[in-house]
């Protein structure tokens, strides 16, 4: 098997730009097979001589690899943490972010070309977070990274970080798991199923073989609406929107149901759904959501304590106090199962789950002291 990657960047202008690596074939946990997997990734900073300064940052469900600006003007999703002079100082650390297998930001996914030259579509196999970890380990090999100084992520990114620490304990020195627990609960799977079903029941879905025709945009937008309700807290929605009607619309003035206007919160959810449709592939949404459903570090590894006893990393666990998707109690359960005495840091934010993105700066000092204070 031949594994190739684009050259490690040597010019500063390459920071924050997408690169690609072929990591060979993957035998998948659920029984499927991908013959030639390509991973898209971005990097910031430079790998030092002994490759001891590498940091992996894992994106969330519909996130991209663009963690920070780098050479581009596009704002990254963790600008508060990553960059020159930031908590994760890219003048000291070599930061890597990888698009998950099954994604639509450059890695092999359902919209990618299969060996017959046609998009994978309905033929794309089921992937798990363990599959994605195996793929990322191969990319780390091509970059010359034997062990990560730290692996970090929030939400699904946190689940991916945790899976790294359990699957490859010798390759993870520090691990930050933010706004996610040790496994996806029944309730989280239920929310996920509603989202994937919204896509699958779109008349344009065509069992996943919609490429070349109309895409299942309505189903994808509905899936995002369902998800976004779980990403925000009831307090935030009440504070921002309450029961106010959308301007120029009247929810309670219509002779028939189909003619009623919207409340502001409905307009907000419509906006969120339409935004995602413009940047994401519906099949990838299904594939990655199914991967997140698979999240369970105990699967085949005994009890939670048994599974986590495999780890050797120093852990940093954090939760958003108003999170109603991944409750803080799940972070406390994870921390209690880890070896040693691991505290749970708290992001105080009324926004809900998305606080791991918008308020991540609250953890800057703690993360710096725990993981990045080395000279």
mmCIF file with all atom_site columns, C-alpha atoms in Angstrom, residues 3 59-60 64 121 130 140 163 189 196 207 217 315 322:
data_model
loop_
_atom_site.group_PDB
_atom_site.id
_atom_site.type_symbol
_atom_site.label_atom_id
_atom_site.label_alt_id
_atom_site.label_comp_id
_atom_site.label_asym_id
_atom_site.label_entity_id
_atom_site.label_seq_id
_atom_site.pdbx_PDB_ins_code
_atom_site.Cartn_x
_atom_site.Cartn_y
_atom_site.Cartn_z
_atom_site.occupancy
_atom_site.B_iso_or_equiv
_atom_site.pdbx_formal_charge
_atom_site.auth_seq_id
_atom_site.auth_comp_id
_atom_site.auth_asym_id
_atom_site.auth_atom_id
_atom_site.pdbx_PDB_model_num
ATOM 1  C CA . UNK A 1 3   ? 0.602   6.389  1.139  1.00 0.00 ? 3   UNK A CA 1
ATOM 2  C CA . UNK A 1 59  ? -13.835 19.713 14.064 1.00 0.00 ? 59  UNK A CA 1
ATOM 3  C CA . UNK A 1 60  ? -17.462 19.247 15.115 1.00 0.00 ? 60  UNK A CA 1
ATOM 4  C CA . UNK A 1 64  ? -14.570 22.517 8.443  1.00 0.00 ? 64  UNK A CA 1
ATOM 5  C CA . UNK A 1 121 ? -23.865 8.069  -3.178 1.00 0.00 ? 121 UNK A CA 1
ATOM 6  C CA . UNK A 1 130 ? -12.840 4.595  15.208 1.00 0.00 ? 130 UNK A CA 1
ATOM 7  C CA . UNK A 1 140 ? -0.047  11.602 11.126 1.00 0.00 ? 140 UNK A CA 1
ATOM 8  C CA . UNK A 1 163 ? -11.307 8.085  20.660 1.00 0.00 ? 163 UNK A CA 1
ATOM 9  C CA . UNK A 1 189 ? -29.256 9.045  19.046 1.00 0.00 ? 189 UNK A CA 1
ATOM 10 C CA . UNK A 1 196 ? -31.176 11.749 9.187  1.00 0.00 ? 196 UNK A CA 1
ATOM 11 C CA . UNK A 1 207 ? -31.692 6.753  -1.597 1.00 0.00 ? 207 UNK A CA 1
ATOM 12 C CA . UNK A 1 217 ? -32.218 20.619 0.221  1.00 0.00 ? 217 UNK A CA 1
ATOM 13 C CA . UNK A 1 315 ? -6.852  15.006 30.295 1.00 0.00 ? 315 UNK A CA 1
ATOM 14 C CA . UNK A 1 322 ? -26.397 25.447 29.813 1.00 0.00 ? 322 UNK A CA 1
#
